[in-house]
Coordinates of N, CA and C and ligand atoms in Angstrom, one line a residue:
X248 N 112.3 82.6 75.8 CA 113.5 82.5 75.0 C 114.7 82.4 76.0
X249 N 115.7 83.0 75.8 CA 117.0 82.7 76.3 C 117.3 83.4 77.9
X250 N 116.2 84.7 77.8 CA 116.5 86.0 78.6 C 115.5 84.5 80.0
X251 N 114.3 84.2 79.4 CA 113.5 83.5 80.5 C 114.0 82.1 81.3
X252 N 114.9 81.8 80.4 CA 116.0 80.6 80.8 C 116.8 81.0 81.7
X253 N 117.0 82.1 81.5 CA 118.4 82.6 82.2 C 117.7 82.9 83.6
X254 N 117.0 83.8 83.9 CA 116.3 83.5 85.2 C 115.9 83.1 85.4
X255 N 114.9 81.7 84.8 CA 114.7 80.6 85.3 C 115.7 79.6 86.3
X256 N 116.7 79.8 85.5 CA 118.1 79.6 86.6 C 118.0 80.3 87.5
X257 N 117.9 81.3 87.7 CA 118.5 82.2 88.9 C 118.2 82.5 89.5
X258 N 116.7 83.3 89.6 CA 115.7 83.0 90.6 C 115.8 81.7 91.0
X259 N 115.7 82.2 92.8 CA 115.8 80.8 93.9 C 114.0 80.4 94.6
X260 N 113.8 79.7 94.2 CA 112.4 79.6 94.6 C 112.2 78.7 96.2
X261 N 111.7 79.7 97.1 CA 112.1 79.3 98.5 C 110.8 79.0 99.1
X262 N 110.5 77.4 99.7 CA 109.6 77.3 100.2 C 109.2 77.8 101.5
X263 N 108.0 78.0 102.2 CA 107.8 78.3 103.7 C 108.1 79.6 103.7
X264 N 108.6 80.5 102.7 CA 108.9 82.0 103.1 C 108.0 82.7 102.9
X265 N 107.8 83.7 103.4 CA 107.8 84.0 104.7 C 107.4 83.4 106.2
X266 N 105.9 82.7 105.5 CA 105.2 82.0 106.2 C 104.8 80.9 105.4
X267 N 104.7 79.3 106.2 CA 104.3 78.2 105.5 C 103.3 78.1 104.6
X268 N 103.8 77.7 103.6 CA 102.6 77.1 102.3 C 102.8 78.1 101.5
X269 N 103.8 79.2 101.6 CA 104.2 80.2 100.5 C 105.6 79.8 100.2
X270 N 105.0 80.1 98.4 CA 106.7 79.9 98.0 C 107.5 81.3 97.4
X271 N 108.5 81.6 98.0 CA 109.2 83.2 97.9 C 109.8 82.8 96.5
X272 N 109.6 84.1 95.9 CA 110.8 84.2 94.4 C 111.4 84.8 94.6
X273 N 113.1 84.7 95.0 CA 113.9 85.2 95.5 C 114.7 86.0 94.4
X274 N 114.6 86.9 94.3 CA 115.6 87.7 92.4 C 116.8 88.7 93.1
X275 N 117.0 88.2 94.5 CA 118.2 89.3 94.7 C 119.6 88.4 93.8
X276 N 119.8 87.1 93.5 CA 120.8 86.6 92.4 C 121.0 86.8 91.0
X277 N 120.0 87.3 90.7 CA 119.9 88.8 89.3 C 121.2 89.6 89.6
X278 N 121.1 90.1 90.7 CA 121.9 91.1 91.0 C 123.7 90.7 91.1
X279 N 123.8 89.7 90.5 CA 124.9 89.0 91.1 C 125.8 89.0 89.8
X280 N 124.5 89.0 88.8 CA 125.1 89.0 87.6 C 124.6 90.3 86.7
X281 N 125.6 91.5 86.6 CA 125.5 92.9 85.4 C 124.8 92.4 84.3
X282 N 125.5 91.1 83.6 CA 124.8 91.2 82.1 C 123.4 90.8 82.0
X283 N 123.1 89.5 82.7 CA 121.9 89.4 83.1 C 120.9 90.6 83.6
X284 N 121.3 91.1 84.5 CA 120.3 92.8 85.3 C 120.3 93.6 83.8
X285 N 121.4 93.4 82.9 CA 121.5 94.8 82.0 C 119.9 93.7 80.7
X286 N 120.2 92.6 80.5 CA 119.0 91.9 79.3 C 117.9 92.6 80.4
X287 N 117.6 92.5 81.5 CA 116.1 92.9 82.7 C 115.5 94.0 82.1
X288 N 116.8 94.8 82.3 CA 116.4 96.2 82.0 C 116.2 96.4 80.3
X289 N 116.6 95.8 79.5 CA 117.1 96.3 78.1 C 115.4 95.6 78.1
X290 N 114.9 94.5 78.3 CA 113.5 94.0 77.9 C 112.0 94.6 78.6
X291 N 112.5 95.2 79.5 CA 111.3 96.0 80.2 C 111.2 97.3 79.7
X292 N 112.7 97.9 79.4 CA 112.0 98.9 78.5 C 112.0 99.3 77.1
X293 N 111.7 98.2 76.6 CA 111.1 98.0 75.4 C 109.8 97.7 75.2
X294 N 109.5 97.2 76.5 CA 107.8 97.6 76.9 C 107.4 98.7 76.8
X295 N 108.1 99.8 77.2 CA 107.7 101.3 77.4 C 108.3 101.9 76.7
X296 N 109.3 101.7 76.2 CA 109.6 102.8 74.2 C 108.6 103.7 74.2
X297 N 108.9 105.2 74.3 CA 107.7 106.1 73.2 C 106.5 106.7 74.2
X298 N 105.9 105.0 75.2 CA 104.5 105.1 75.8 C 104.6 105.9 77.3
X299 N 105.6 106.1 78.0 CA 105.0 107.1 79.7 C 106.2 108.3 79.2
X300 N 105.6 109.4 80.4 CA 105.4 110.6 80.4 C 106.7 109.6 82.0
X301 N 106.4 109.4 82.4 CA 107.0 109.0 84.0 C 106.8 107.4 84.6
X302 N 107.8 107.2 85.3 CA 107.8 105.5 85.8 C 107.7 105.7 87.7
X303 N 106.6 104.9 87.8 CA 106.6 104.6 89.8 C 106.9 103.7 90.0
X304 N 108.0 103.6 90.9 CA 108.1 102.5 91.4 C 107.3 102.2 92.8
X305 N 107.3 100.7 92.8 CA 106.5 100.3 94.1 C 107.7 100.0 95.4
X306 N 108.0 101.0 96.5 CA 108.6 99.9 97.3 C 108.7 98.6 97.8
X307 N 109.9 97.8 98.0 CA 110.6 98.3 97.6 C 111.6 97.9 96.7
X308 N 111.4 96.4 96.3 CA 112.4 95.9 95.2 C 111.5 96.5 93.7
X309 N 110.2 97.1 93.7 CA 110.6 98.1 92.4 C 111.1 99.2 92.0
X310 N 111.7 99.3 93.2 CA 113.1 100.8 92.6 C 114.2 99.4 92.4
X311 N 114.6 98.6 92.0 CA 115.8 98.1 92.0 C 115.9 97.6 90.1
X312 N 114.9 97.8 89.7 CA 114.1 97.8 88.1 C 114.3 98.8 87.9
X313 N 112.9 99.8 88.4 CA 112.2 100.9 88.1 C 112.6 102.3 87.7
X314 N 113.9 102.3 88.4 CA 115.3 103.6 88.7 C 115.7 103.5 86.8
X315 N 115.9 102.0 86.7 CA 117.0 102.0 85.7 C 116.4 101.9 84.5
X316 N 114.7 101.5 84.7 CA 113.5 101.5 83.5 C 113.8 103.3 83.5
X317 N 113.6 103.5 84.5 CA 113.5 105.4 84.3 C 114.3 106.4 83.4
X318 N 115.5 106.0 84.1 CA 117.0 106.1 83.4 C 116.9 106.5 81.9
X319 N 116.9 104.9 81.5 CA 117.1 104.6 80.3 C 116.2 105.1 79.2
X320 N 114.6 105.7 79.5 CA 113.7 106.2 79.3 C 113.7 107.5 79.2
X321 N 114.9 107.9 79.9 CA 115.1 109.5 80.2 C 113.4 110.2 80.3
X322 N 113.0 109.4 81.1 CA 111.7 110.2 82.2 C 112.1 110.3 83.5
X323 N 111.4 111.2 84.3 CA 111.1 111.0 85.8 C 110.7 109.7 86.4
X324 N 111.2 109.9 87.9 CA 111.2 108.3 88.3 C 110.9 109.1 89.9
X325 N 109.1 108.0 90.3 CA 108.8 108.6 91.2 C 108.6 107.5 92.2
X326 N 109.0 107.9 93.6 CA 108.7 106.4 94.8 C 107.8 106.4 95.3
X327 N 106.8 105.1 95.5 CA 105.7 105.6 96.0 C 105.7 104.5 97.0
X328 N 106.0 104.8 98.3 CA 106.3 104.1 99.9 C 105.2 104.0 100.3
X329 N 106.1 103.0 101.7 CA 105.3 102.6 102.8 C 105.2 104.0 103.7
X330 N 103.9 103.9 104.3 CA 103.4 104.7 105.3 C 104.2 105.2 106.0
X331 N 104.7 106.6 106.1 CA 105.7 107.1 107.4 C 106.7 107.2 107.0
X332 N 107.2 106.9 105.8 CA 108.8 106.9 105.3 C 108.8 108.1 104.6
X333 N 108.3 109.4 103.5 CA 108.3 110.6 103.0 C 107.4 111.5 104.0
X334 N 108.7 113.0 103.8 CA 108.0 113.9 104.6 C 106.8 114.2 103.8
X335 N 106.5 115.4 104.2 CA 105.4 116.1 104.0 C 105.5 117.4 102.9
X336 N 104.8 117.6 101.7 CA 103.6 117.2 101.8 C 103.7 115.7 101.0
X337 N 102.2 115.2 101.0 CA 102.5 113.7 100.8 C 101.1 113.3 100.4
X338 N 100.9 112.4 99.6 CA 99.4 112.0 99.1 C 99.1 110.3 99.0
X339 N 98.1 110.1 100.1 CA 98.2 108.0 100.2 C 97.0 107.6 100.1
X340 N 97.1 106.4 99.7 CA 96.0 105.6 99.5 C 95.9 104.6 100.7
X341 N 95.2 104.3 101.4 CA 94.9 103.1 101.9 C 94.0 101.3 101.2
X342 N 94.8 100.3 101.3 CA 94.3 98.9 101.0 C 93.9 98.3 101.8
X343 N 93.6 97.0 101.6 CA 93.0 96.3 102.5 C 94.1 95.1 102.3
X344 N 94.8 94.7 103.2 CA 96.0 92.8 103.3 C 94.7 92.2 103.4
X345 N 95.6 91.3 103.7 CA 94.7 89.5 103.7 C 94.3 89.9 105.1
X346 N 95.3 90.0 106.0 CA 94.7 90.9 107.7 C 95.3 92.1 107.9
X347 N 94.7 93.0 108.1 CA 94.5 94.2 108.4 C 94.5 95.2 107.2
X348 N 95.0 96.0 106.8 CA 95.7 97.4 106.1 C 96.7 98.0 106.0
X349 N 96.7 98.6 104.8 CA 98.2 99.2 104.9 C 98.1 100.8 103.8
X350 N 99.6 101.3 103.8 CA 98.9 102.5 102.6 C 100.0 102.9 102.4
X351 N 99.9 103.8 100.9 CA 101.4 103.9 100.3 C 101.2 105.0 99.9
X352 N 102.5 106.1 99.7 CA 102.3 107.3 99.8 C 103.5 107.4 98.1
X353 N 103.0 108.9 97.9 CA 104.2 109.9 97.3 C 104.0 111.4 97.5
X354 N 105.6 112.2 97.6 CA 105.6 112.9 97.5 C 104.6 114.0 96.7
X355 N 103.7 115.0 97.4 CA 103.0 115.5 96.6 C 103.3 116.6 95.3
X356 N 102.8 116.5 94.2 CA 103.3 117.4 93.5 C 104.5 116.8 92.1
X357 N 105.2 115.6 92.2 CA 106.1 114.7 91.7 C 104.9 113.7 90.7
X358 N 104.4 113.6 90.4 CA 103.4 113.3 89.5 C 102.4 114.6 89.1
X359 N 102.9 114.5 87.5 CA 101.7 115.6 86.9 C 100.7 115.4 86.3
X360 N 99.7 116.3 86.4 CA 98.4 116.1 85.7 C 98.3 115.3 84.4
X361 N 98.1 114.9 84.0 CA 98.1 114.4 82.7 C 98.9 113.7 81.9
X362 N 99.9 113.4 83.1 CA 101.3 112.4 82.9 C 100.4 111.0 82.8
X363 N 101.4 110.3 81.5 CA 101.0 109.1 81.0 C 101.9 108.4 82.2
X364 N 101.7 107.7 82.8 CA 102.6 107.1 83.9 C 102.7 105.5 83.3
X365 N 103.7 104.9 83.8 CA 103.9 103.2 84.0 C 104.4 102.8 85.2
X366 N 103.9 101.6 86.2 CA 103.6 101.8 87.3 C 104.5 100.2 87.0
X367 N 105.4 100.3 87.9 CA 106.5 99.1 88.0 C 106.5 98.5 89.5
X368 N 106.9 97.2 89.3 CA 107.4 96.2 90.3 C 107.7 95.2 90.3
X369 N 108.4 94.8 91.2 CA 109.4 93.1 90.9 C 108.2 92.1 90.7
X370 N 107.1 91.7 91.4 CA 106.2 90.6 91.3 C 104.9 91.0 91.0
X371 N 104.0 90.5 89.7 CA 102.6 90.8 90.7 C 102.0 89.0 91.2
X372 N 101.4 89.4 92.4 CA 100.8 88.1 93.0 C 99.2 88.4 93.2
X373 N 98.8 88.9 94.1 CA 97.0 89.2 94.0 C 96.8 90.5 93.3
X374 N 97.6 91.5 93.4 CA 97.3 92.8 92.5 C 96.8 93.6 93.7
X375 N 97.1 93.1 94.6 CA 96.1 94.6 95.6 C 97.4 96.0 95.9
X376 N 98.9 95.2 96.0 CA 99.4 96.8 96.2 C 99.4 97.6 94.5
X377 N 99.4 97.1 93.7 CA 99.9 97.5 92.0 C 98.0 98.5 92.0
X378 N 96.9 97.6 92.7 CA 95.9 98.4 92.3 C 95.8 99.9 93.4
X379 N 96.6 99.6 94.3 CA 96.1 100.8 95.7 C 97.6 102.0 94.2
X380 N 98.6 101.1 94.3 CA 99.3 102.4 93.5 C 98.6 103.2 92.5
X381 N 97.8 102.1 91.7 CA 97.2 102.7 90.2 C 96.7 103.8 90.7
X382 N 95.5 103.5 91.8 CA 94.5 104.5 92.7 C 95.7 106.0 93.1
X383 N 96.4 105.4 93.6 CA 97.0 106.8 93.9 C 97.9 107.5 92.9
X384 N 97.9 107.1 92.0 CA 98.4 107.7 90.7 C 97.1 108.2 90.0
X385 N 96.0 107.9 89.6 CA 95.2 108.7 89.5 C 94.1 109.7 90.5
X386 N 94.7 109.6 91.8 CA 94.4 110.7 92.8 C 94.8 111.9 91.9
X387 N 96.1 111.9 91.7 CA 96.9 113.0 91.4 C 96.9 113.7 89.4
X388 N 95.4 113.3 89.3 CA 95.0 113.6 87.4 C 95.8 113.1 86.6
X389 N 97.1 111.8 86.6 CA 97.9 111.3 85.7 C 96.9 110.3 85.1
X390 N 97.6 109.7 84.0 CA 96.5 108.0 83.8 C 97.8 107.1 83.7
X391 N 96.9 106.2 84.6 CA 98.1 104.6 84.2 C 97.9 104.3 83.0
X392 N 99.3 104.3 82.3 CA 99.1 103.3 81.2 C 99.5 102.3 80.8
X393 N 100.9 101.9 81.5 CA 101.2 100.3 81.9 C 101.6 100.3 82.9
X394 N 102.0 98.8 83.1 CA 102.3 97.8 84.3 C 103.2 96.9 83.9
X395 N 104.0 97.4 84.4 CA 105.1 96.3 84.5 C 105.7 95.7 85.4
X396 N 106.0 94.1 85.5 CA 106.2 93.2 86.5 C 107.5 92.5 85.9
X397 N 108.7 92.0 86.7 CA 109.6 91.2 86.3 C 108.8 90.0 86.0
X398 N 108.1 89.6 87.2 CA 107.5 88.1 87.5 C 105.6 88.5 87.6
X399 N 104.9 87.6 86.9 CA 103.5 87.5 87.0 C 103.2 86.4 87.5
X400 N 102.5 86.1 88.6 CA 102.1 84.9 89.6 C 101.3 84.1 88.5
X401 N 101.1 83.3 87.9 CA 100.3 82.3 87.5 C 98.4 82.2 88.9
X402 N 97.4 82.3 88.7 CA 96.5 81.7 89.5 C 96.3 82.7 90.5
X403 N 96.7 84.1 90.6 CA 96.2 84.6 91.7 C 95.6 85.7 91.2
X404 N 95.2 85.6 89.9 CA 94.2 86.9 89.4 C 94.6 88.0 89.2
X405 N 96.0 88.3 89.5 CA 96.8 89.5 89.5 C 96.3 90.6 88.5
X406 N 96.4 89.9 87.3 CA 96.2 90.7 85.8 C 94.8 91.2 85.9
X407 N 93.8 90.2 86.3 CA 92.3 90.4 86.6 C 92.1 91.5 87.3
X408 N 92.6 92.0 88.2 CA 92.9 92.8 89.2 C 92.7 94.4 88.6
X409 N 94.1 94.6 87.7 CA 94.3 95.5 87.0 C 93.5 95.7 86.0
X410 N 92.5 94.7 85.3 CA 92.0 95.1 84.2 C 91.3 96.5 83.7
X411 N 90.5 97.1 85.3 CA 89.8 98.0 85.0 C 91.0 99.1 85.0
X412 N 92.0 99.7 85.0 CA 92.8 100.6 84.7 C 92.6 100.4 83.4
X413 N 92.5 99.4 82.2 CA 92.7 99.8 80.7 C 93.9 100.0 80.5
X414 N 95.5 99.6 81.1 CA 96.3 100.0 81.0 C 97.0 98.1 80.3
X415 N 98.1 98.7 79.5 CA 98.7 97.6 79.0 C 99.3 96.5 80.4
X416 N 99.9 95.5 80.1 CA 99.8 94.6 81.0 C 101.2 94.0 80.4
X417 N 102.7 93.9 81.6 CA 103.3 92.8 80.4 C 104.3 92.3 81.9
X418 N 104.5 91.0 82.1 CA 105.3 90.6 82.3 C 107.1 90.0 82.0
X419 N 107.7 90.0 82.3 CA 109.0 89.5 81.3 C 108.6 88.1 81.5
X420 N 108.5 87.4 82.8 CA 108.2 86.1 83.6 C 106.8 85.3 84.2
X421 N 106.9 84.4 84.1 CA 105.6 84.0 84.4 C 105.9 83.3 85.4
Ligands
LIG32 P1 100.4 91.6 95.7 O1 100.0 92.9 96.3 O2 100.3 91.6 94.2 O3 99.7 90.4 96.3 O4 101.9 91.3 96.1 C1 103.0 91.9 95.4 C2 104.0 92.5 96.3 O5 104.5 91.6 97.2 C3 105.1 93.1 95.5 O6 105.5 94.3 96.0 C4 106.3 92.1 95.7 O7 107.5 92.7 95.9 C5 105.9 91.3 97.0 N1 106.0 89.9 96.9 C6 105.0 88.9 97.2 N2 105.5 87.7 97.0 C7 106.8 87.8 96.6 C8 107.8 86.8 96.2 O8 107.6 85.6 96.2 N3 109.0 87.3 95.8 C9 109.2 88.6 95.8 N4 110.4 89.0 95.4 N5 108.3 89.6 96.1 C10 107.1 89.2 96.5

């Protein structure tokens, strides 16, 4: 509709970034425009109306959503980083990249048992950081129950990825 037009404009779509044969979706020009950021936020959480207990965001452009999904939800809003960035105590999962590994942490204790959680971020592209978070969200006895993405990659199985969580699925963007 009008909201997908509008960033269709605005997102800059950058070839060769980071490395050749990749094309970057650049959404820091969202941010350029309030009323535009405020439709982002007003349509993502109407994904989540009613459904989480708590929102994670993924570092780090899903706290730049995820804060304001939280907000407006009047739930807790929990970060779940790169390796080495939260003290201690702390609870991480390790993944597998395309080369080598990586692993993402939170604060222990900031996710509760039985919390219905929604697990946010700007892109999904292969699904492997959205699945290492799900994993570390249910370390800690919560259940994922959605996922939310500004942008869903077309062709890289992303959604396929997540299926086994059982958790809702919505993009704003394709
Ligand atoms: P995945 O683990 O699903 O393959 O990659 C998703 C992660 O990479 C997200 O945290 C996202 O922020 C980042 N990412 C990958 N490609 C892009 C891109 O083209 N634009 C933006 N903004 N983020 C990207």
């Amino acid at each position: 509709q009008e909201l997908i037009a509008k960033l269709e404009a605005t997102i800059e779509n950058i070839s060769d970034f980071p490395i050749p044969g990749i094309q970057f979706k650049d959404i820091s020009p969202i941010f350029l425009d309030p009323k535009l950021y405020e439709e982002v936020i007003e349509d993502l959480v109407k994904f989540s109306k009613g459904k989480v207990d708590a929102v994670c965001g993924i570092e780090s452009r899903g706290y730049l959503f995820g804060i304001a999904i939280a907000v407006a939800l009047e739930v807790p809003f929990i970060l779940i980083r790169k390796k080495g960035k939260l003290p201690p105590p702390i609870i991480s999962e390790k993944y597998d990249l395309e080369y080598g590994s990586a692993e993402i942490e939170t604060r222990e204790g900031q996710i509760k048992k039985g919390q219905r959680i929604l697990i946010h971020d700007d892109l999904l592209a292969t699904g492997g950081t959205t699945e290492a978070a799900a994993k570390l969200v249910q370390k800690q006895g919560a259940e994922v129950v959605q996922f939310s993405f500004l942008i869903g990659l077309k062709g890289l199985n992303g959604d396929e990825k997540l299926k086994k969580f059982n958790a809702e699925i919505y993009h704003t963007l394709e």
